[in-house]
Amino acid sequence: MGQWFVAPILAPLSRRLVELLVLLFCVTTLLFFLVRLAGDPAVIMAGEGASQQDVAAIRQFYGFDQPLILQYVHYLARLARLDFGQSISNGLPALRMVIERLPATLLLAIAAIAMTAAIAVPLGAWLGARAERPARRGAATLVFIAQGIPGYVVGLLLIQLFAVELGWLPSIGDETRVSWILPTLTLAAFLVPKLTRVVATSVSESMNEDYVRTAAALGLSDAAILWRHVLPNAVLAATALLGTQFAYLFSGALTTEVIFAWPGLGRLLVNSVQVLDFPVVQASVFVVGALVFAVNALTDIALRLIDPRLRRSAA
Amino acid sequence: MTLLSARNLTVEINAVPIVDGIDLDLASGEALGIVGESGSGKTMTALALIGLTPPAATIRADTLTIAGNDVLALDPRQRRALGGSVMSMVFQDPMTGLNPVRSIGSLLIEAIRRHQTIDAARARQLGLQALADVGIPDPVARFSAYPHELSGGMRQRVMIALALVNRPALIIADEPTTALDATIQAQILELMRARMRDAALILITHDLGVAAELCGRIAVMYHGRIVEEAPVADLLARPAHPYTCGLLTAVPRFDPARPRLMPIPGAPLPASERLPGCAFAPRCPRARDICRAQVPALAEIASGRKVACHFPEAVA
């Protein structure tokens, strides 16, 4: 019992760990040079009307006057100890600021994914089961169009309708339970069309499989075939997609958090970029990179546990 | 006891008759082989009987009764419910015919409880028995196995177990051994012969040898029609239709008396093409003017023997 559970997880995990280190190295290196192209943080930190001497002093204090390559080596050395330095805006440790913001973002993402699955799986199953019928073809076209609507447009429309016109729901913050509704909807609106289309395609392909014909020949009803034979296969494909979509979900979370003043990582990142608070930017991107990677790895493991073909062949 | 009776059974796809007005009769416990080349309409006949023709197909018949059910009068739900209980089907490819994410046991229990109101524990017993009956060693271990963990031959045994588990009166087997290795084929044929004594069998195959192993009677199909029907021994010994003669000489055999394999010249007519006369006439060595002008009717030429040919071989 224990072996099929552990072996398929441990083997890919060690390989993944190496991939993670390479990924984080590349991301942080890229970021280091990108941030330094964006502007001179010393000028911003010194504020308007500061003298040349003040700016020079700040540069020296933060080591911005040293050769770039030397700064980079220092940066890497501190990175190895997970030391991202202090926020330039408020002097707090950058990594701690990021980690404090993480739960709000993660919970929002989880709520959005749960809502997405609850809508997209039944909808996709319905669309895919008889994809050739006119009504479903029409609905599939609507889903396709919906996929092209940017997330912030949905967010702004929802605010206009439910917060401004009707006044039913708050549009900012996360203090009350109802204030979760609009941001979750906005994020889900971003994911539902994608997942619906994947489930629909997968269901419609599975409907032509030989095992569906076997089930029908055994007298099973269409509903039983759809739910017990086709969907388990389709959901495997959908799970794989959900994992890879997490990175996109995060980019959606960025705009959503800004629109709804959500106290999460996305808003922190946007604010930090605006004031060139690059210790915080670097820490944020580092954590997001690690997070996206972790979710992909977890999806991989989940698939190995759900799919009987992967479960034992990996052992 | 007549189990199956079909009169003028026709299956059309986009107004093209794939099965063109055939008659079938089957008594309880009888085994009928339907033999023909790809595209002859034999598989579509099987799918029409079990009600699994593609959505674009329309089925018509003067009568179609299976185990007392007027099949064409049933609504789709009732029609579907006959599958697995009154009749069931074994398909050609056991590698793709079993759901990859469902365990063997869950498939069996689902099939059993679809047609029998019994609890899960009893269904499990029946399922284990069904696996044992088709010669699967260690049924308890196989019960929780997934299809990919079994060999092709084992999977086909599972397919047969699924088809037999509710004791149907009619089993339709469509090329049940074609996808298997030769040694496994023999085992599966042996198993089918042993296990299907109680049920009637319709065996769809392109292989006259396989049909001869299992069936008492053989119907030869060509271009959507039955061109010859006869008891298996008579058909093999004295075929009446030139097409059947061609099929027999095209079967490879270790027989020094027979000099060489004789392929039938030409290719079968596409289903979408209709001729005013016999569809086999373009390939027939004996075709004359009337063959090209008039479709021969399936007529009795001797006791139990029917042939649709203007100039059949003498069989008496």
XYZ file of C-alpha atoms in Angstrom:
631
model
C 0.000 0.000 0.000
C 2.671 2.463 1.061
C 4.921 1.867 -1.881
C 2.659 2.998 -4.684
C 1.940 6.083 -2.696
C 5.504 7.143 -1.938
C 7.591 6.030 -4.909
C 5.836 8.056 -7.620
C 6.185 11.165 -5.481
C 9.788 10.956 -4.309
C 11.458 10.087 -7.597
C 10.113 13.054 -9.586
C 10.489 15.334 -6.578
C 14.290 15.153 -6.444
C 14.493 15.818 -10.171
C 12.107 18.710 -9.751
C 14.174 20.208 -6.970
C 17.124 20.658 -9.335
C 14.809 22.247 -11.898
C 13.532 24.618 -9.224
C 17.046 25.812 -8.322
C 17.888 26.431 -11.978
C 14.616 28.273 -12.497
C 15.065 30.494 -9.451
C 18.626 31.314 -10.447
C 17.518 32.362 -13.936
C 14.551 34.383 -12.700
C 16.523 36.275 -10.063
C 19.399 36.979 -12.436
C 17.065 38.286 -15.104
C 15.274 40.368 -12.542
C 18.467 41.841 -11.129
C 19.440 43.337 -14.444
C 15.917 44.302 -15.478
C 15.314 46.273 -12.311
C 18.524 48.196 -12.793
C 17.446 49.193 -16.288
C 14.224 50.652 -14.920
C 15.689 53.713 -13.194
C 17.984 54.980 -10.490
C 16.474 54.078 -7.140
C 18.798 56.478 -5.317
C 17.191 59.447 -7.076
C 13.704 58.274 -6.099
C 14.706 57.508 -2.538
C 16.368 60.861 -2.086
C 13.134 62.520 -3.059
C 12.503 65.669 -5.052
C 14.833 68.566 -4.505
C 17.603 66.453 -2.964
C 21.152 67.564 -3.560
C 23.723 65.669 -5.604
C 25.545 64.871 -2.367
C 22.466 63.288 -0.818
C 21.933 61.078 -3.871
C 25.594 60.096 -3.899
C 25.448 59.259 -0.206
C 22.407 57.024 -0.716
C 24.109 55.352 -3.659
C 27.130 54.622 -1.554
C 25.032 53.396 1.372
C 23.176 50.856 -0.732
C 26.243 49.992 -2.779
C 24.727 51.285 -6.053
C 28.027 52.988 -6.863
C 29.894 49.713 -7.152
C 30.417 47.990 -10.529
C 27.283 46.135 -11.615
C 28.982 42.744 -11.681
C 30.168 43.216 -8.097
C 26.648 44.174 -7.012
C 25.398 41.040 -8.735
C 27.860 38.800 -6.882
C 26.846 40.367 -3.560
C 23.223 39.956 -4.524
C 23.679 36.256 -5.282
C 25.593 35.688 -2.069
C 22.795 37.198 -0.009
C 20.186 35.389 -2.079
C 21.750 32.063 -1.163
C 20.895 32.916 2.450
C 17.394 34.052 1.351
C 18.358 37.584 2.335
C 16.618 40.021 -0.001
C 17.507 43.075 2.055
C 15.159 45.677 3.450
C 12.368 47.469 1.705
C 13.543 50.852 0.490
C 10.150 52.373 1.326
C 9.778 51.298 4.954
C 12.942 49.457 5.988
C 11.173 46.178 6.785
C 12.740 42.893 5.636
C 11.536 42.408 2.060
C 10.938 38.682 2.293
C 8.842 39.037 5.433
C 6.649 41.654 3.751
C 6.068 39.276 0.869
C 5.288 36.279 3.052
C 2.830 38.298 5.129
C 0.906 39.101 1.940
C 0.940 35.550 0.675
C -2.114 34.087 2.487
C -4.536 36.683 1.102
C -3.394 35.927 -2.441
C -3.331 32.161 -2.010
C -6.784 32.018 -0.459
C -8.190 34.172 -3.245
C -6.582 31.867 -5.812
C -7.960 28.765 -4.117
C -11.452 30.264 -3.909
C -11.266 31.196 -7.600
C -10.053 27.744 -8.619
C -12.803 26.059 -6.597
C -15.422 28.273 -8.198
C -13.905 27.686 -11.627
C -14.030 23.918 -11.206
C -17.612 24.057 -9.930
C -18.722 25.986 -13.025
C -16.427 24.750 -15.765
C -16.571 20.988 -15.207
C -20.379 20.606 -15.486
C -20.556 23.244 -18.227
C -17.742 21.621 -20.195
C -19.293 18.183 -19.723
C -22.613 19.444 -21.066
C -20.980 21.188 -24.034
C -18.775 18.237 -24.927
C -21.248 15.394 -24.468
C -23.186 16.309 -27.643
C -20.927 18.911 -29.171
C -22.697 18.736 -32.544
C -26.057 20.042 -31.290
C -26.817 23.644 -32.366
C -27.587 25.028 -28.887
C -24.302 23.715 -27.540
C -22.370 24.955 -30.537
C -23.805 28.414 -29.813
C -22.905 28.172 -26.131
C -19.401 27.021 -27.043
C -18.995 30.111 -29.225
C -20.028 32.327 -26.295
C -17.445 30.622 -24.092
C -14.851 31.207 -26.797
C -15.722 34.910 -26.923
C -15.694 35.128 -23.124
C -12.146 33.821 -23.154
C -11.101 36.955 -25.020
C -12.467 39.371 -22.418
C -9.632 40.662 -20.213
C -9.995 40.022 -16.482
C -9.876 43.682 -15.489
C -12.835 44.466 -17.759
C -14.903 41.834 -15.948
C -13.738 43.235 -12.595
C -14.658 46.799 -13.480
C -18.052 45.726 -14.849
C -18.787 43.746 -11.689
C -17.850 46.713 -9.505
C -19.984 49.044 -11.601
C -22.982 46.729 -11.348
C -22.893 45.249 -7.847
C -20.987 47.891 -5.890
C -21.872 51.166 -7.576
C -25.319 50.675 -9.165
C -26.877 48.117 -6.838
C -24.725 48.715 -3.787
C -25.030 45.070 -2.792
C -21.377 44.175 -2.421
C -18.254 45.993 -1.274
C -15.682 46.639 -3.970
C -12.514 46.892 -1.887
C -10.631 45.074 0.834
C -11.024 41.632 2.359
C -12.492 42.509 5.751
C -15.903 40.860 5.409
C -16.905 37.597 3.852
C -19.005 39.224 1.134
C -16.029 41.267 0.004
C -14.553 38.004 -1.323
C -17.333 37.570 -3.853
C -16.389 40.097 -6.521
C -12.623 39.412 -6.610
C -13.266 35.661 -6.687
C -15.779 36.082 -9.511
C -13.351 38.257 -11.435
C -10.551 35.751 -11.159
C -12.865 32.843 -11.940
C -14.206 34.682 -15.005
C -10.631 34.676 -16.191
C -10.258 30.900 -15.793
C -13.739 29.481 -16.474
C -13.692 29.859 -20.285
C -10.282 28.210 -20.588
C -11.153 25.266 -18.361
C -14.618 24.875 -19.885
C -13.103 24.542 -23.326
C -10.542 22.011 -22.163
C -13.188 19.900 -20.428
C -15.559 20.178 -23.410
C -12.885 19.143 -25.912
C -11.715 16.338 -23.707
C -15.261 15.074 -23.081
C -16.146 15.264 -26.742
C -13.010 13.288 -27.662
C -13.664 10.714 -24.958
C -17.243 10.216 -26.203
C -15.784 8.581 -29.319
C -13.566 6.191 -27.377
C -14.143 2.477 -27.608
C -14.713 2.183 -23.862
C -17.757 4.443 -24.181
C -19.190 2.050 -26.748
C -18.454 -0.848 -24.382
C -20.335 0.929 -21.581
C -23.271 1.658 -23.887
C -23.358 -1.969 -25.029
C -23.656 -2.962 -21.361
C -26.817 -0.870 -21.153
C -25.485 2.045 -19.088
C -27.453 5.279 -19.443
C -25.988 8.338 -21.154
C -25.713 10.093 -17.791
C -23.853 7.167 -16.210
C -21.499 7.016 -19.186
C -20.828 10.742 -18.992
C -20.248 10.941 -15.241
C -18.583 7.642 -14.511
C -16.709 6.874 -17.719
C -16.052 10.047 -19.683
C -15.580 12.688 -16.989
C -12.915 10.844 -14.947
C -10.807 10.826 -18.105
C -11.637 14.417 -18.962
C -10.904 15.638 -15.446
C -7.386 14.242 -15.715
C -6.777 16.539 -18.653
C -8.388 19.417 -16.799
C -6.203 18.882 -13.727
C -3.105 19.084 -15.864
C -4.382 22.351 -17.309
C -5.287 23.864 -13.945
C -1.706 23.311 -12.804
C -0.160 25.027 -15.801
C -2.741 27.813 -15.643
C -1.651 28.794 -12.164
C 0.968 31.154 -13.561
C -1.712 32.897 -15.636
C -3.970 32.930 -12.626
C -1.260 34.839 -10.853
C -1.065 37.453 -13.561
C -4.847 37.698 -13.301
C -4.506 38.067 -9.541
C -2.189 41.022 -10.112
C -4.800 43.166 -11.836
C -7.628 41.817 -9.696
C -5.840 42.745 -6.490
C -5.127 46.235 -7.734
C -8.760 46.776 -8.831
C -10.224 45.499 -5.568
C -7.504 46.924 -3.280
C -6.864 43.357 -2.152
C -4.066 43.227 0.447
C -2.217 40.476 -1.386
C 1.087 39.817 -3.061
C -0.048 41.130 -6.434
C -0.795 44.585 -5.154
C 2.440 44.653 -3.167
C 4.354 43.793 -6.318
C 2.652 46.494 -8.391
C 3.189 49.144 -5.705
C 6.847 48.158 -5.256
C 7.504 48.377 -8.976
C 5.981 51.847 -9.071
C 8.384 53.167 -6.421
C 11.313 50.997 -7.602
C 11.465 49.246 -4.222
C 13.497 46.515 -5.767
C 14.332 44.392 -2.731
C 10.576 43.849 -2.415
C 10.160 43.347 -6.174
C 12.926 40.762 -6.165
C 11.534 38.973 -3.129
C 8.016 38.975 -4.639
C 9.105 37.556 -7.964
C 11.268 34.987 -6.204
C 8.326 33.810 -4.114
C 5.906 33.819 -7.067
C 8.381 31.812 -9.125
C 8.797 29.270 -6.357
C 5.033 29.150 -5.876
C 4.171 28.572 -9.530
C 6.782 25.871 -9.567
C 5.412 24.257 -6.418
C 1.892 24.215 -7.852
C 3.130 22.590 -11.064
C 4.967 19.963 -9.049
C 1.909 19.357 -6.890
C -0.250 18.959 -10.008
C 2.217 16.442 -11.320
C 2.006 14.489 -8.082
C -1.781 14.760 -7.998
C -1.950 13.370 -11.552
C 0.280 10.475 -10.571
C -2.059 9.682 -7.722
C -5.300 10.037 -9.710
C -4.259 8.368 -12.962
C -3.840 4.622 -12.458
C -1.611 4.401 -15.526
C 0.926 6.844 -14.050
C 0.504 5.591 -10.517
C 2.023 2.196 -11.035
C 4.225 2.702 -14.052
C 6.229 5.250 -12.052
C 6.805 2.815 -9.207
C -37.584 -20.852 -29.848
C -36.942 -17.898 -32.087
C -34.676 -15.457 -30.330
C -34.000 -13.011 -33.111
C -36.056 -12.248 -36.155
C -35.214 -9.474 -38.589
C -37.051 -8.834 -41.838
C -35.729 -6.425 -44.418
C -33.295 -4.826 -41.975
C -31.785 -1.708 -43.521
C -29.242 0.728 -42.109
C -28.668 3.935 -44.047
C -26.075 6.631 -43.483
C -26.718 9.795 -45.477
C -29.197 7.887 -47.669
C -26.528 5.279 -48.509
C -27.690 1.801 -47.490
C -24.806 0.189 -45.597
C -27.037 -2.761 -44.732
C -29.495 -3.327 -47.548
C -32.600 -5.218 -46.537
C -31.304 -8.399 -44.914
C -33.267 -11.124 -43.118
C -31.865 -12.788 -40.013
C -33.282 -15.597 -37.924
C -31.688 -17.068 -34.867
C -32.953 -19.690 -32.441
C -31.996 -19.754 -28.763
C -28.553 -21.245 -28.295
C -27.746 -21.124 -32.002
C -24.494 -19.679 -33.346
C -24.567 -17.732 -36.591
C -21.468 -16.426 -38.298
C -21.704 -13.334 -40.455
C -18.736 -13.321 -42.796
C -17.624 -10.672 -45.230
C -14.916 -8.234 -46.238
C -14.451 -4.794 -44.670
C -17.300 -2.582 -45.813
C -19.674 -5.480 -46.450
C -22.030 -4.162 -43.754
C -21.423 -6.917 -41.214
C -20.325 -4.651 -38.370
C -23.147 -2.198 -39.064
C -25.564 -5.131 -38.845
C -24.191 -5.952 -35.385
C -24.389 -2.334 -34.234
C -27.972 -2.084 -35.496
C -28.965 -5.152 -33.504
C -27.535 -3.802 -30.252
C -28.615 -0.238 -31.008
C -25.241 1.457 -31.225
C -25.248 2.734 -34.792
C -23.674 6.184 -35.238
C -26.035 9.185 -34.815
C -26.189 9.764 -38.579
C -27.548 6.250 -39.224
C -31.217 5.377 -39.656
C -32.445 1.851 -39.055
C -35.516 0.472 -40.793
C -37.013 -3.000 -40.816
C -40.350 -4.670 -41.468
C -39.802 -6.545 -38.215
C -36.977 -6.611 -35.712
C -37.689 -8.688 -32.635
C -35.088 -9.789 -30.118
C -36.174 -12.074 -27.251
C -39.760 -10.971 -27.694
C -38.986 -7.250 -27.758
C -40.168 -5.252 -30.744
C -36.901 -3.362 -30.784
C -37.844 -0.578 -33.192
C -40.912 0.328 -31.114
C -38.868 0.922 -27.952
C -37.800 4.398 -26.899
C -34.020 4.974 -26.738
C -33.905 4.419 -22.973
C -35.692 1.058 -23.126
C -33.639 0.142 -26.149
C -30.406 0.884 -24.310
C -31.512 -1.180 -21.333
C -31.619 -4.345 -23.477
C -27.847 -4.061 -23.782
C -25.955 -6.068 -21.184
C -29.101 -7.921 -20.098
C -30.957 -9.393 -23.093
C -28.006 -9.129 -25.432
C -24.452 -7.942 -25.174
C -21.517 -7.363 -27.418
C -17.829 -8.258 -27.450
C -15.798 -5.825 -29.502
C -12.699 -6.261 -31.576
C -10.089 -4.293 -29.696
C -9.728 -5.087 -25.999
C -6.838 -2.617 -25.712
C -9.106 0.405 -26.137
C -12.440 -1.113 -25.134
C -11.914 -0.885 -21.387
C -11.937 2.441 -19.579
C -8.305 3.145 -18.575
C -9.150 4.885 -15.306
C -11.631 2.290 -14.034
C -10.638 -0.896 -12.260
C -11.828 -4.217 -13.690
C -13.924 -4.826 -10.591
C -15.669 -1.467 -10.723
C -16.632 -2.092 -14.353
C -18.060 -5.511 -13.487
C -19.986 -4.284 -10.450
C -21.385 -1.370 -12.451
C -22.572 -3.690 -15.231
C -24.125 -6.129 -12.764
C -25.942 -3.525 -10.704
C -27.237 -1.818 -13.814
C -29.436 -4.832 -14.468
C -29.764 -6.629 -11.129
C -30.981 -5.103 -7.881
C -28.421 -6.550 -5.508
C -26.020 -5.079 -2.976
C -22.380 -4.317 -3.724
C -21.048 -7.313 -1.803
C -23.184 -9.753 -3.774
C -22.277 -7.967 -7.014
C -18.611 -8.366 -6.113
C -19.137 -12.116 -5.661
C -20.799 -12.346 -9.059
C -18.032 -10.277 -10.609
C -15.310 -12.511 -9.155
C -17.192 -15.566 -10.381
C -17.456 -14.020 -13.847
C -13.682 -13.493 -13.950
C -13.075 -17.066 -12.806
C -15.510 -18.336 -15.449
C -13.522 -16.762 -18.280
C -10.324 -18.350 -17.027
C -8.661 -15.385 -15.387
C -6.202 -16.628 -12.759
C -6.346 -15.013 -9.318
C -9.617 -13.100 -9.844
C -9.344 -11.346 -6.473
C -6.083 -9.664 -7.501
C -7.382 -8.887 -11.003
C -10.530 -7.370 -9.552
C -8.664 -4.281 -8.365
C -6.354 -4.158 -11.398
C -6.632 -1.562 -14.146
C -6.842 -2.456 -17.847
C -3.269 -1.378 -18.622
C -1.997 -3.940 -16.129
C -3.456 -6.840 -18.129
C -2.300 -8.419 -21.387
C -4.436 -8.217 -24.522
C -5.735 -11.747 -24.079
C -6.638 -11.074 -20.438
C -8.413 -7.889 -21.418
C -10.473 -9.737 -24.005
C -11.379 -12.247 -21.303
C -12.521 -9.328 -19.167
C -14.598 -8.014 -22.084
C -16.208 -11.430 -22.415
C -16.805 -11.576 -18.657
C -18.520 -8.178 -18.848
C -20.659 -9.348 -21.751
C -21.659 -12.588 -20.013
C -22.070 -11.387 -16.450
C -25.815 -10.742 -16.664
C -26.439 -13.964 -18.609
C -27.769 -12.449 -21.849
C -29.721 -14.580 -24.313
C -27.759 -13.208 -27.277
C -24.113 -12.341 -27.609
C -22.811 -10.414 -30.580
C -19.067 -10.739 -31.062
C -17.415 -8.453 -33.602
C -14.028 -9.850 -34.632
C -13.331 -10.894 -31.033
C -9.962 -12.474 -31.846
C -8.670 -10.313 -34.683
C -6.583 -8.004 -32.493
C -4.945 -10.881 -30.608
C -1.868 -13.041 -31.156
C -2.519 -16.356 -32.883
C -2.003 -18.490 -29.756
C -4.261 -16.240 -27.715
C -6.869 -16.342 -30.507
C -7.188 -20.082 -30.087
C -7.632 -19.705 -26.316
C -10.322 -17.069 -26.710
C -12.166 -19.142 -29.329
C -12.019 -22.129 -26.977
C -13.324 -19.971 -24.148
C -16.170 -18.584 -26.243
C -17.159 -22.050 -27.371
C -17.183 -23.282 -23.774
C -18.905 -20.304 -22.215
C -21.563 -19.536 -24.799
C -23.472 -22.789 -24.796
C -26.457 -21.200 -23.075
C -26.560 -18.045 -25.146
C -27.095 -17.564 -28.843
C -24.115 -16.113 -30.680
C -23.735 -13.887 -33.676
C -20.109 -13.852 -34.692
C -19.000 -11.112 -37.032
C -15.750 -11.970 -38.772
C -13.842 -11.745 -41.996
C -12.264 -15.098 -41.167
C -14.182 -18.141 -42.428
C -11.971 -20.376 -40.304
C -12.948 -18.612 -37.070
C -16.612 -18.720 -38.061
C -16.340 -22.439 -38.809
C -14.853 -23.046 -35.330
C -17.770 -21.510 -33.477
C -20.842 -21.403 -35.677
C -23.411 -23.849 -36.925
C -24.571 -21.603 -39.721
C -22.874 -18.941 -41.766
C -24.268 -15.974 -43.637
C -21.944 -14.399 -46.190
C -22.423 -10.666 -46.724
C -21.373 -8.664 -49.744
C -22.125 -4.996 -50.368
C -24.768 -4.771 -47.638
C -26.636 -7.937 -48.607
C -26.577 -11.575 -47.595
C -25.438 -13.451 -50.694
C -25.340 -16.930 -49.220
C -26.511 -18.629 -46.063
C -25.918 -22.274 -45.200
C -24.978 -24.751 -42.474
C -21.243 -24.428 -41.941
C -20.271 -27.892 -43.226
C -22.270 -27.471 -46.439
C -20.929 -24.016 -47.041
C -17.320 -25.107 -46.663
C -17.775 -28.291 -48.680
C -19.930 -26.978 -51.512
C -20.201 -23.207 -51.660
C -22.971 -22.047 -53.993
C -22.188 -18.369 -54.529
C -19.172 -17.454 -56.657
C -18.143 -14.952 -53.958
C -18.123 -17.685 -51.298
C -16.095 -19.877 -53.648
C -13.654 -16.996 -53.999
C -13.471 -16.524 -50.223
C -12.693 -20.206 -49.724
C -9.914 -20.330 -52.307
C -8.464 -17.146 -50.812
C -7.990 -18.793 -47.396
C -4.396 -19.927 -46.974
C -4.167 -23.617 -46.098
C -1.458 -26.269 -45.862
C -2.878 -28.484 -48.534
C -0.500 -29.916 -51.103
C -3.435 -30.888 -53.324
C -4.323 -27.245 -53.777
C -1.726 -25.567 -55.931
C -1.977 -21.937 -54.880
C -3.945 -19.164 -53.262
C -6.541 -17.677 -55.586
C -7.323 -14.077 -54.743
C -10.654 -12.671 -55.883
C -9.897 -10.236 -58.696
C -10.883 -6.601 -58.351
C -12.062 -4.694 -55.280
C -15.437 -4.533 -53.540
C -17.819 -1.867 -54.782
C -17.948 1.182 -52.491
C -21.141 1.268 -50.391
C -22.183 4.543 -52.019
C -22.228 2.999 -55.498
C -25.299 1.107 -56.651
C -25.472 -1.180 -59.664
C -28.689 -2.164 -61.425
C -27.630 -5.811 -61.135
C -25.578 -8.007 -58.821
C -22.958 -6.046 -56.853
C -20.476 -8.896 -57.280
C -20.905 -9.058 -61.073
C -17.863 -6.856 -61.875
C -15.595 -9.354 -60.050
C -17.496 -12.515 -60.957
C -15.984 -15.008 -63.431
C -19.463 -16.276 -64.308
C -21.285 -12.983 -64.755
C -23.578 -12.689 -67.765
C -25.901 -9.979 -69.032
C -28.702 -10.751 -66.593
C -26.277 -10.430 -63.647
C -25.536 -6.844 -64.681
C -29.212 -6.023 -65.229
C -31.091 -7.609 -62.329
C -30.318 -8.052 -58.627
C -30.642 -11.744 -57.741
C -32.958 -12.480 -54.803
C -31.867 -14.641 -51.883
C -33.645 -17.918 -52.673
C -33.686 -21.359 -51.123
C -31.833 -23.841 -53.338
C -31.787 -26.790 -50.953
C -32.904 -27.520 -47.422
C -31.379 -24.839 -45.164
C -29.411 -23.319 -48.015
C -30.053 -19.940 -49.551
C -28.126 -18.112 -52.214
C -28.536 -14.854 -54.108
C -27.107 -15.689 -57.509
C -28.483 -16.124 -61.002
C -26.065 -18.982 -61.697
C -25.198 -20.697 -58.393
C -22.966 -23.761 -58.189
C -24.894 -27.008 -58.023
C -25.026 -28.170 -54.409
C -27.188 -31.266 -54.520
